[in-house]
Coordinates of N, CA and C in Angstrom, one line a residue:
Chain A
X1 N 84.0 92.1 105.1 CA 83.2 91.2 105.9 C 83.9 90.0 106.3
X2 N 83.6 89.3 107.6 CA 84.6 88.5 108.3 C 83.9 87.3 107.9
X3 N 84.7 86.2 107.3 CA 83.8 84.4 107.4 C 83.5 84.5 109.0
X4 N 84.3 84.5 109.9 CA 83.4 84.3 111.1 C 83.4 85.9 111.7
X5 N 82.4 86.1 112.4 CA 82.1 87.4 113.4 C 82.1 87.4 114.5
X6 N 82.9 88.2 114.9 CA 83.4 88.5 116.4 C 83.3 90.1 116.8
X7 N 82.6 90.1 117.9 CA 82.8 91.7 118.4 C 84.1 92.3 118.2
X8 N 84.1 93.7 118.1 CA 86.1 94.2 117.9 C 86.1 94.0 119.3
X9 N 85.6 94.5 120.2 CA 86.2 94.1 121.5 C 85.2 93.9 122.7
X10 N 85.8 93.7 124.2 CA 84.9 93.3 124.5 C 86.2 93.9 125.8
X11 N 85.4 93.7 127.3 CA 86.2 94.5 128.5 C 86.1 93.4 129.9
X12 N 86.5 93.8 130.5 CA 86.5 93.2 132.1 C 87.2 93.6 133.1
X13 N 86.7 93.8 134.7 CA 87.2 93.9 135.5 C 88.4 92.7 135.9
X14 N 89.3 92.7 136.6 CA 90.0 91.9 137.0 C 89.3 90.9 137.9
X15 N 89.4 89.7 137.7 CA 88.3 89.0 138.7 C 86.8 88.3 138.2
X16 N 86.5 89.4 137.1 CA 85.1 89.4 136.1 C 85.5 88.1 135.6
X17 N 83.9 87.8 134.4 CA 84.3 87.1 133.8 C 83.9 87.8 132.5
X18 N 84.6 87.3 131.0 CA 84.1 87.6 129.6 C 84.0 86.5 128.7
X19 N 83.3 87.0 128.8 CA 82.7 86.4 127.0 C 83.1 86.4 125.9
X20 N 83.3 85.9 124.7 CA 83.1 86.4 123.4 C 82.7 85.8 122.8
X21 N 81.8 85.9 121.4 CA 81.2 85.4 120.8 C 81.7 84.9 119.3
X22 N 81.6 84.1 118.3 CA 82.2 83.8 117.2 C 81.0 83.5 116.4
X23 N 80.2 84.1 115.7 CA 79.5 83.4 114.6 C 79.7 83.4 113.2
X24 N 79.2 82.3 112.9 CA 79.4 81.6 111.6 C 78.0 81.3 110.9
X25 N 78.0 80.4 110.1 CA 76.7 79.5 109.5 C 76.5 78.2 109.6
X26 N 75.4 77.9 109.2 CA 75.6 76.4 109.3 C 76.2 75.5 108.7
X27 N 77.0 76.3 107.6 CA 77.9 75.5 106.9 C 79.3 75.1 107.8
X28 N 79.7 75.8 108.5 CA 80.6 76.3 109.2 C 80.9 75.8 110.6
X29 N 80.7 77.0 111.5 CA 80.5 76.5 113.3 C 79.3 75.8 113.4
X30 N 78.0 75.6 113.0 CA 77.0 74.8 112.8 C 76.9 73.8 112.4
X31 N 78.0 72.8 111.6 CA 78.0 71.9 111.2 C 78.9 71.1 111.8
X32 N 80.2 71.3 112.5 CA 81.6 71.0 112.8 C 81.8 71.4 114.1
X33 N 82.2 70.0 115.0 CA 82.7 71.1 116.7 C 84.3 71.3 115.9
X34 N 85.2 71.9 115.2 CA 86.1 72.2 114.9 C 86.4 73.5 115.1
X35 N 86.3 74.2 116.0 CA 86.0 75.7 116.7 C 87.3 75.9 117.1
X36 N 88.3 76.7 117.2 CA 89.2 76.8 117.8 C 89.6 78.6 118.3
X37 N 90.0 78.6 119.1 CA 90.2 80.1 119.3 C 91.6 80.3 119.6
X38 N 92.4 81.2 119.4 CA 93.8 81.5 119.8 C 94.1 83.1 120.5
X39 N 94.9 83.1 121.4 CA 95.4 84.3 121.9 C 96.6 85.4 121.3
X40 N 96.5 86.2 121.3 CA 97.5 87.0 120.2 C 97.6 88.3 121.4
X41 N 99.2 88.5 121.5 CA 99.5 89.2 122.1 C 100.4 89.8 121.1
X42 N 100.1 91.2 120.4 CA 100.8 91.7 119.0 C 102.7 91.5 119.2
X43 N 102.8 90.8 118.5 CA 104.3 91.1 118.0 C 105.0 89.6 118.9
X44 N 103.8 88.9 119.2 CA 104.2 87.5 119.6 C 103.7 86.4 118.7
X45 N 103.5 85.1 118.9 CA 103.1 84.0 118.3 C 102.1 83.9 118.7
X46 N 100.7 83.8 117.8 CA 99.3 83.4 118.5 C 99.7 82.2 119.3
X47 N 98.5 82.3 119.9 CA 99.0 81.0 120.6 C 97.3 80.0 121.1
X48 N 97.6 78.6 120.3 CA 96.1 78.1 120.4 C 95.5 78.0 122.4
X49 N 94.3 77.9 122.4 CA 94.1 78.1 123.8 C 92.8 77.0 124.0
X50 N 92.1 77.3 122.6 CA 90.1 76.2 122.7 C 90.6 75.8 121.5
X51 N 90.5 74.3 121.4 CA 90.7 73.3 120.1 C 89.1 72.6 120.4
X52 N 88.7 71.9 119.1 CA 87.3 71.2 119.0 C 86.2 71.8 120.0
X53 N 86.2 72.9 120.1 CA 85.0 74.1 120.7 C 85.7 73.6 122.0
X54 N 86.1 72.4 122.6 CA 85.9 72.8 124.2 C 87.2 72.2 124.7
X55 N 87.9 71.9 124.0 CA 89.1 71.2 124.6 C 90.2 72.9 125.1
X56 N 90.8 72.1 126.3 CA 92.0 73.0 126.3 C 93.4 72.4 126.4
X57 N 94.4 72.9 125.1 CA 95.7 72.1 125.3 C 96.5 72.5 126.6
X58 N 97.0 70.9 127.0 CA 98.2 71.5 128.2 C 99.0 72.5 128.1
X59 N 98.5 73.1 129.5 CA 98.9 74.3 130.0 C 98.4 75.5 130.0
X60 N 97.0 75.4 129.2 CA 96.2 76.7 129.3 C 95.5 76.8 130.5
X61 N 95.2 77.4 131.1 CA 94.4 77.7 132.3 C 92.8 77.3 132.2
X62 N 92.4 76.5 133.3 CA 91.1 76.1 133.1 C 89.9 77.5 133.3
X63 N 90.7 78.6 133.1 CA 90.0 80.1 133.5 C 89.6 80.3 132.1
X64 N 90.1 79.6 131.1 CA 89.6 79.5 130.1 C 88.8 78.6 129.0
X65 N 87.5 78.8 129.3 CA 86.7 77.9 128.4 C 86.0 78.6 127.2
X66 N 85.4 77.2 126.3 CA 84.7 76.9 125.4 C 83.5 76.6 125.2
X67 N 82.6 77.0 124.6 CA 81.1 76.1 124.1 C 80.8 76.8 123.1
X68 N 79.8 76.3 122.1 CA 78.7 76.4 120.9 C 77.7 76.1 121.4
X69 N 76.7 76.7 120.2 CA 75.2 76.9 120.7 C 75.2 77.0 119.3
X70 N 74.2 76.5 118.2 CA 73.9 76.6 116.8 C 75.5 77.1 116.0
X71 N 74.8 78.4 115.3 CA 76.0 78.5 114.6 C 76.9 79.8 115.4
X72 N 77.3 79.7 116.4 CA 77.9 81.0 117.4 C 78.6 80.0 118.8
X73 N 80.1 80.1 118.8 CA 80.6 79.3 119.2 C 81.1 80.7 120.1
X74 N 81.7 80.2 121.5 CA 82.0 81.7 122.6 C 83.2 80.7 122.9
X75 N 84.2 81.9 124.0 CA 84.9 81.9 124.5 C 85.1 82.6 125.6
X76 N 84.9 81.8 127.3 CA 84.8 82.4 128.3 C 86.0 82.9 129.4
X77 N 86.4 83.7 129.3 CA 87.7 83.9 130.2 C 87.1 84.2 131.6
X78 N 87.3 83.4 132.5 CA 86.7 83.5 134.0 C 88.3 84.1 134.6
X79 N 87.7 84.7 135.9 CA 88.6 85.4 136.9 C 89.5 86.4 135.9
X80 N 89.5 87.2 135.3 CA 90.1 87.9 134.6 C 91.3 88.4 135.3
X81 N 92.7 88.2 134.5 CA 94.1 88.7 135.3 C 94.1 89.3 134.0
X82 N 95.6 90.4 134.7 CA 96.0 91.3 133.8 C 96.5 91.1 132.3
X83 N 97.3 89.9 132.5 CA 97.7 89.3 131.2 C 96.9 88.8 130.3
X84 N 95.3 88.5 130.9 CA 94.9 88.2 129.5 C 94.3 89.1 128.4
X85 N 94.7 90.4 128.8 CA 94.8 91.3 128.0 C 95.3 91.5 126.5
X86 N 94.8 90.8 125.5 CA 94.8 90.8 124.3 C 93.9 90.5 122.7
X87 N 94.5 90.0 122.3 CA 93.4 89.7 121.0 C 93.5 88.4 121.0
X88 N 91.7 88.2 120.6 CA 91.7 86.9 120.7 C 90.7 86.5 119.6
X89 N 90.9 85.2 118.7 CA 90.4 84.8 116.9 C 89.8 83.5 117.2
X90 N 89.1 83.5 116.3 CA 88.2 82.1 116.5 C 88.6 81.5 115.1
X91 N 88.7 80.0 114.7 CA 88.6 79.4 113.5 C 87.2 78.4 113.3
X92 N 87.1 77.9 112.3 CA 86.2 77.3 112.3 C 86.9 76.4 111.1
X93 N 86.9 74.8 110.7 CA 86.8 74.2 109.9 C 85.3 74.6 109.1
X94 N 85.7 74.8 107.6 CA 84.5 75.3 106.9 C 84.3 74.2 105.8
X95 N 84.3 72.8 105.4 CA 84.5 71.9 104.4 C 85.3 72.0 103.3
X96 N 84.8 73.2 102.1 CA 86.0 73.3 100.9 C 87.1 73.9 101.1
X97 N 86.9 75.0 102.2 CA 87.8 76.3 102.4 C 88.1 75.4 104.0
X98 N 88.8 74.8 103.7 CA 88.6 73.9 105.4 C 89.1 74.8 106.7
X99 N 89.6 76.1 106.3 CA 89.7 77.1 107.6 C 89.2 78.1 107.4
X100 N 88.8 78.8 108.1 CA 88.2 80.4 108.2 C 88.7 81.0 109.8
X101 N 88.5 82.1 109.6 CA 89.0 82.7 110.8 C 87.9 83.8 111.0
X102 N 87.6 84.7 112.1 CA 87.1 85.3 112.7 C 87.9 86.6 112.7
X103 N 87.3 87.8 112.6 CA 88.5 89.2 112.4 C 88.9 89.2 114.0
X104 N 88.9 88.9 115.0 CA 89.4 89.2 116.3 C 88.6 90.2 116.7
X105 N 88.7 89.8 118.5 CA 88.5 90.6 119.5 C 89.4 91.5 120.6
X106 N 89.7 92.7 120.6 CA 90.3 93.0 121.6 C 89.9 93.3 123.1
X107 N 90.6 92.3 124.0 CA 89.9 92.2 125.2 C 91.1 93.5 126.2
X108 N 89.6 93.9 126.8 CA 91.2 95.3 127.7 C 90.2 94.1 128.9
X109 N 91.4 94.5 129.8 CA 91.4 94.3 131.2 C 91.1 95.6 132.3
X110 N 90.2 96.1 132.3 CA 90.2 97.7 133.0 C 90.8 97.9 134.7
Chain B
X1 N 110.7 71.7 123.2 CA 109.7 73.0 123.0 C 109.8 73.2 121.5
X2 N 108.5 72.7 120.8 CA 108.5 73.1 119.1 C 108.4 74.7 118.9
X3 N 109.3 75.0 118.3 CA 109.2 76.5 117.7 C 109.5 76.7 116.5
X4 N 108.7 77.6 115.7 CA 108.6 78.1 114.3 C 109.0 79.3 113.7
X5 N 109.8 79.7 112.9 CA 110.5 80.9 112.5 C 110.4 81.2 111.3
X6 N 109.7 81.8 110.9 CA 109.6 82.2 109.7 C 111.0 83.7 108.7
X7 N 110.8 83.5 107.7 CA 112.2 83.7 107.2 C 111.8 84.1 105.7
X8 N 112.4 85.7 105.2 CA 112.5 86.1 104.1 C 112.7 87.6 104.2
X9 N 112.8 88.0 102.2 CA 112.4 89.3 102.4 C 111.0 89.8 102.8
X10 N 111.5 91.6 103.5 CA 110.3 91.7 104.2 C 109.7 93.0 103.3
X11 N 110.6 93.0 102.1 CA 109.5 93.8 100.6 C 110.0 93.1 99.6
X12 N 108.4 93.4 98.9 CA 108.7 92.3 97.3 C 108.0 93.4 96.3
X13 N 108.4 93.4 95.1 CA 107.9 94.6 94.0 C 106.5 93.9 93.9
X14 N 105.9 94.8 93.4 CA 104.5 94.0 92.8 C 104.6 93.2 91.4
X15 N 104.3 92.4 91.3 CA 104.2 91.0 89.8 C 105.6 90.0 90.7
X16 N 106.2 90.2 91.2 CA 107.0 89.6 91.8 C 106.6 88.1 92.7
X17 N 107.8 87.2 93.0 CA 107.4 86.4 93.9 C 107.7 86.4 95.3
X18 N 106.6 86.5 96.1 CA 107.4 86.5 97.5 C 107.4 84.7 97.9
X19 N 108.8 84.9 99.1 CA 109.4 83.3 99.0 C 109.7 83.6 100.6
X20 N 108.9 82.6 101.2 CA 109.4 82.9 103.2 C 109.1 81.2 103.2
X21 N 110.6 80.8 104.1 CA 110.8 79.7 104.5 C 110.4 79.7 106.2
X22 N 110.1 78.4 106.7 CA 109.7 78.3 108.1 C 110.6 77.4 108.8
X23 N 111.8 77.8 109.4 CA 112.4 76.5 110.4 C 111.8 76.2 111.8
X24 N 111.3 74.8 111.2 CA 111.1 73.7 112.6 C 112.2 73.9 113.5
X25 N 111.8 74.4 114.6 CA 113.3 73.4 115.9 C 112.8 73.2 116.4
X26 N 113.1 71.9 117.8 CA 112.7 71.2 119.0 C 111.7 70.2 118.5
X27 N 111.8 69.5 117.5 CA 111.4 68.2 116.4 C 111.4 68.3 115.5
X28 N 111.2 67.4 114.8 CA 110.9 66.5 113.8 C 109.8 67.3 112.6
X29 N 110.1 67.6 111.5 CA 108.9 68.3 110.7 C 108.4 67.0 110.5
X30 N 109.1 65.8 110.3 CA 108.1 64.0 109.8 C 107.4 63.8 110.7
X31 N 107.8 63.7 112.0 CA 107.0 62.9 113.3 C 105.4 63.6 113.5
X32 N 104.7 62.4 113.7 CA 103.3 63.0 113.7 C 102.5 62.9 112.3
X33 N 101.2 63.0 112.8 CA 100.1 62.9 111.4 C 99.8 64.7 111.1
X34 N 100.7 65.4 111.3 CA 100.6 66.7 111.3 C 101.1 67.2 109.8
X35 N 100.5 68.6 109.4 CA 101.0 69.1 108.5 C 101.3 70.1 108.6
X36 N 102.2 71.4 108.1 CA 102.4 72.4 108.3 C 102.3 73.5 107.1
X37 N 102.1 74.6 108.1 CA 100.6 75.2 107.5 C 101.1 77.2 107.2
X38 N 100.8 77.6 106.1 CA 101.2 79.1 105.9 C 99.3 79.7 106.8
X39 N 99.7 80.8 107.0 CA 98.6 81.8 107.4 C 98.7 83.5 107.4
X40 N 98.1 84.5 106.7 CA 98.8 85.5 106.4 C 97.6 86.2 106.7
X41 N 97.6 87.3 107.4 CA 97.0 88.7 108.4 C 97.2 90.3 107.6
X42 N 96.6 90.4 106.7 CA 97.0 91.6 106.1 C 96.5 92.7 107.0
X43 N 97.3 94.1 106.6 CA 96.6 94.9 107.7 C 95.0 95.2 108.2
X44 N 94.7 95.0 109.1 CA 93.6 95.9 109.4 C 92.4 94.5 108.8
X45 N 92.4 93.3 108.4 CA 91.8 92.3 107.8 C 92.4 90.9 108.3
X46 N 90.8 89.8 108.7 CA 91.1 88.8 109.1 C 92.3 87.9 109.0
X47 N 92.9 86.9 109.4 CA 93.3 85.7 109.7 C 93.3 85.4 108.1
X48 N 94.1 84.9 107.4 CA 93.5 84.1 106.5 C 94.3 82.8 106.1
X49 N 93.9 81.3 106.2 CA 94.8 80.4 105.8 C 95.4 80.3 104.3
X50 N 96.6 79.7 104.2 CA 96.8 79.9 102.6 C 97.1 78.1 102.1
X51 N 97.5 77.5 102.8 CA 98.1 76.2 102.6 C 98.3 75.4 103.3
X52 N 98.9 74.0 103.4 CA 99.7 73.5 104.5 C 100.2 72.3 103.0
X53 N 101.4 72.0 104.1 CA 102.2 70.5 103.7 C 102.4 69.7 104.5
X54 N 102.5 67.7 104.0 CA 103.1 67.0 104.8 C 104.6 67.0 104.7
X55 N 105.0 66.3 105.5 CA 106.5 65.7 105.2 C 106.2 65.0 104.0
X56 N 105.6 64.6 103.6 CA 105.8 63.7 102.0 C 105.7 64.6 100.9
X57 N 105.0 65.9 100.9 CA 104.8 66.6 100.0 C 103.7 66.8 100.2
X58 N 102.5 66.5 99.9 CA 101.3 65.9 99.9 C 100.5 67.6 100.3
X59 N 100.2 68.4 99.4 CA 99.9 69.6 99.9 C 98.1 69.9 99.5
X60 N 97.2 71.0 100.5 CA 96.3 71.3 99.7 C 96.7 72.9 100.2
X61 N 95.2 74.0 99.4 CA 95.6 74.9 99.1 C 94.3 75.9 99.3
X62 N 94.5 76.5 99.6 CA 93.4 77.6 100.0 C 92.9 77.7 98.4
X63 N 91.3 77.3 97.9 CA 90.9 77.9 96.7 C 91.0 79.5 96.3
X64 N 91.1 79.5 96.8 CA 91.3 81.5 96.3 C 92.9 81.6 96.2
X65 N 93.6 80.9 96.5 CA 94.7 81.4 96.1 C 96.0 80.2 95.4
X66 N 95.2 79.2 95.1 CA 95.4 78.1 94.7 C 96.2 78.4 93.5
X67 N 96.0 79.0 92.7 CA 97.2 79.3 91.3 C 98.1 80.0 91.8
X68 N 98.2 81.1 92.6 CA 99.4 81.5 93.1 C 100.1 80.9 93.8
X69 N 99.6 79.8 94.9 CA 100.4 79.9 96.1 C 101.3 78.1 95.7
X70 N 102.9 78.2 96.2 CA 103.5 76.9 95.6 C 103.7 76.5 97.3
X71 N 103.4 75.7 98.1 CA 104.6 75.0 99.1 C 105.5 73.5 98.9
X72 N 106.3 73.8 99.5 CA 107.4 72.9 99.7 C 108.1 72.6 100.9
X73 N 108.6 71.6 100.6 CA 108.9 70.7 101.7 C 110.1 70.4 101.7
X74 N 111.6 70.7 103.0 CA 112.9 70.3 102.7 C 112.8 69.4 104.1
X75 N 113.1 67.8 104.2 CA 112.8 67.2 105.8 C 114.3 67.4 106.0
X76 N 115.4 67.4 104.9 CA 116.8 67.7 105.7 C 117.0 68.6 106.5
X77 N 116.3 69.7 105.9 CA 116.8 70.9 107.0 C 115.6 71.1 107.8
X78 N 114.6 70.3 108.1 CA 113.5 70.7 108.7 C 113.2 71.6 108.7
X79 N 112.5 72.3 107.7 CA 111.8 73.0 106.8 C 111.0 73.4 105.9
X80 N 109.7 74.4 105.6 CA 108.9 74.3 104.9 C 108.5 75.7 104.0
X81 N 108.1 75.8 103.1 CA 108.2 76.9 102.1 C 107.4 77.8 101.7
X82 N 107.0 78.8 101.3 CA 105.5 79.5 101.1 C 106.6 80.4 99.3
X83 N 105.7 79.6 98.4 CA 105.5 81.1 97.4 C 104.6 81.5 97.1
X84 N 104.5 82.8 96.3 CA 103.3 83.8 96.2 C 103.6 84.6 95.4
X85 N 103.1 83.9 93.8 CA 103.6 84.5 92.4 C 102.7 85.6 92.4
X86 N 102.6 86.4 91.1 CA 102.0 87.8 90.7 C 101.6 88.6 92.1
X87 N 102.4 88.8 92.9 CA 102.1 89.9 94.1 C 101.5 91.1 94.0
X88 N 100.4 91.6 94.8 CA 100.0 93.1 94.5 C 100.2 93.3 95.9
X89 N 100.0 95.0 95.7 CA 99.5 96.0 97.7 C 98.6 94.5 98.4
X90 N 97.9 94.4 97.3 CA 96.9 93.2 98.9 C 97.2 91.8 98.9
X91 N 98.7 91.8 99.1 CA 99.3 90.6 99.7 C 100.4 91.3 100.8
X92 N 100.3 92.4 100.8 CA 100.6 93.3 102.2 C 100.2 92.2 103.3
X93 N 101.3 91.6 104.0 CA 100.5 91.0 105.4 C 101.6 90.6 106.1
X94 N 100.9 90.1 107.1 CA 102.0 89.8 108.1 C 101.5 87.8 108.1
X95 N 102.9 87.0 107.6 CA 102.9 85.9 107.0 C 103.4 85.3 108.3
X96 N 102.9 84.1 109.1 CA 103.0 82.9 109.7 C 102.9 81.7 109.2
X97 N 103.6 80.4 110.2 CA 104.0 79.3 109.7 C 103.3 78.9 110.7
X98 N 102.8 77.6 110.9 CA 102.1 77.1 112.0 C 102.3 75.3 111.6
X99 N 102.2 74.6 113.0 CA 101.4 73.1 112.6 C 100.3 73.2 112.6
X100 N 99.5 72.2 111.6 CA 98.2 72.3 111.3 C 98.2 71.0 111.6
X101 N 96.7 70.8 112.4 CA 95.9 69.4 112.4 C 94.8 69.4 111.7
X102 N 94.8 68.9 110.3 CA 93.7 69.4 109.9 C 92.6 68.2 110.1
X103 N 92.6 67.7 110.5 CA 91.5 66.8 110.9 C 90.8 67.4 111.7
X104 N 91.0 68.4 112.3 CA 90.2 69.1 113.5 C 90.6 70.8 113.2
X105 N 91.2 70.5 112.0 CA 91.6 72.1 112.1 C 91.6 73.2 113.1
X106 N 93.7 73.0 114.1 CA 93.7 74.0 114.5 C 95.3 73.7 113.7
X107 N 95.8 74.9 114.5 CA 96.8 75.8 114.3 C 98.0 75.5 115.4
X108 N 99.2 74.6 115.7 CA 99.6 74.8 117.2 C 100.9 74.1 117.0
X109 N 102.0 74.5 117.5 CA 102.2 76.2 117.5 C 102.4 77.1 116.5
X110 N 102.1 78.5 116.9 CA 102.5 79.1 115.3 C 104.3 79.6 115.6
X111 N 104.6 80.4 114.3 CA 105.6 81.7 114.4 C 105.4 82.4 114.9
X112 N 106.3 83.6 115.0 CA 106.3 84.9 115.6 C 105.3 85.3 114.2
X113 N 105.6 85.4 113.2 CA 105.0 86.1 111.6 C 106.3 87.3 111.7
X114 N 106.1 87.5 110.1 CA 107.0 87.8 109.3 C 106.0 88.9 108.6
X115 N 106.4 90.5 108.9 CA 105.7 91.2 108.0 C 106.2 91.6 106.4
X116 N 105.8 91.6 105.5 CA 105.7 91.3 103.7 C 105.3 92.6 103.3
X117 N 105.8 93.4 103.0 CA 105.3 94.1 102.1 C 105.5 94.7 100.8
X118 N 104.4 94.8 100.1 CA 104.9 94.8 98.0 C 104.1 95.9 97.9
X119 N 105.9 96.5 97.7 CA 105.7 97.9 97.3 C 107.1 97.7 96.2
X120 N 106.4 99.0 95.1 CA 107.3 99.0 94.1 C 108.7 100.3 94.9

């Protein structure tokens, strides 16, 4: 069982937009905007994309956002291109265990 | 451009210690309020953090794996350390090195990761 939960995958047309979902508790994504999600393209470096639920570091595309809602923190990929075709993990600062991760999503691009 | 490389054997017997070093290039492992951070993906099973270090030493530790796991810190060679005494099958993973901000806890940038496996 995953500290955070995330669908295994999730789909889109090119152009679409997706979702994904990240829940936690209120110990967790409930208590903390420390939400972070990263992209993982297998056999590369993740690579961070949403820091503090909504920030994006220079250089990620604004096609990529962030928000929370209680304890379920999303990640929106608007305009869907081919490359963003991958796996994508959510973290959450948790207090004792001060990181958790989410088992990942695999996003296909159809 | 900061980049992270993680470095070791890529089988360890089981009771054994696995030892994977991480070289910093393109800065400074001191510069910054940053720490640097192990993270290890066993097969088919979440993300899981194991540690981080400052440049001073100054380390905490994942509770669950807090008696096994040692890091260290070399600023000469800009570099940082991961052990992981009494090894079994379920320390099978694929091992990353990352900067950690834990004030906000993220991860940025990571390694490629380093797959580990303890098999006798």
């Amino acid at each position: 069982q995953s500290a955070l939960t995330q669908p295994p995958s999730a789909s889109g047309s090119p152009g679409q937009s997706v979702t994904i979902s990240c829940t936690g508790t209120s110990s967790d994504v409930g208590r903390y905007d420390y939400v972070s999600w990263y992209q993982h393209h297998p056999g590369k470096a993740p690579k961070l994309i949403i820091y503090e639920v909504t920030q994006r570091p220079s250089g990620v595309p604004d096609r990529f956002s962030g928000s929370k809602s209680g304890n379920t923190a999303s990640l929106t990929v608007s305009g869907l291109q081919a490359e963003d075709e991958a796996d994508y993990f959510c973290s959450s600062y948790a207090g004792i265990n001060p990181v958790i991760f989410g088992g990942g999503t695999k996003l296909t691009v159809l | 451009q900061l980049l992270l490389q993680e470095s070791g054997p890529g089988l360890v017997k089981p009771s054994e210690t696995l030892s994977l070093t991480c070289t910093v290039s393109g800065g400074s492992i001191t510069s910054g309020s940053y720490y640097w951070g192990w993270i290890r993906q066993p097969p088919g099973k979440d993300p899981e953090w194991m540690g981080s270090i400052f440049y001073s030493g100054s380390t905490y530790e994942s509770p669950s794996l807090k008696s096994r796991v040692t890091i260290s810190v070399d600023t000469s060679k800009n570099q940082f350390s991961l052990k992981l005494s009494s090894v079994t099958a379920a320390d099978t993973a694929l091992y990353y090195c990352a900067r950690h901000i834990p004030t906000s806890s993220w991860f940025d940038p990571w390694g490629q990761g380093t797959l580990v496996t303890v098999s006798s």
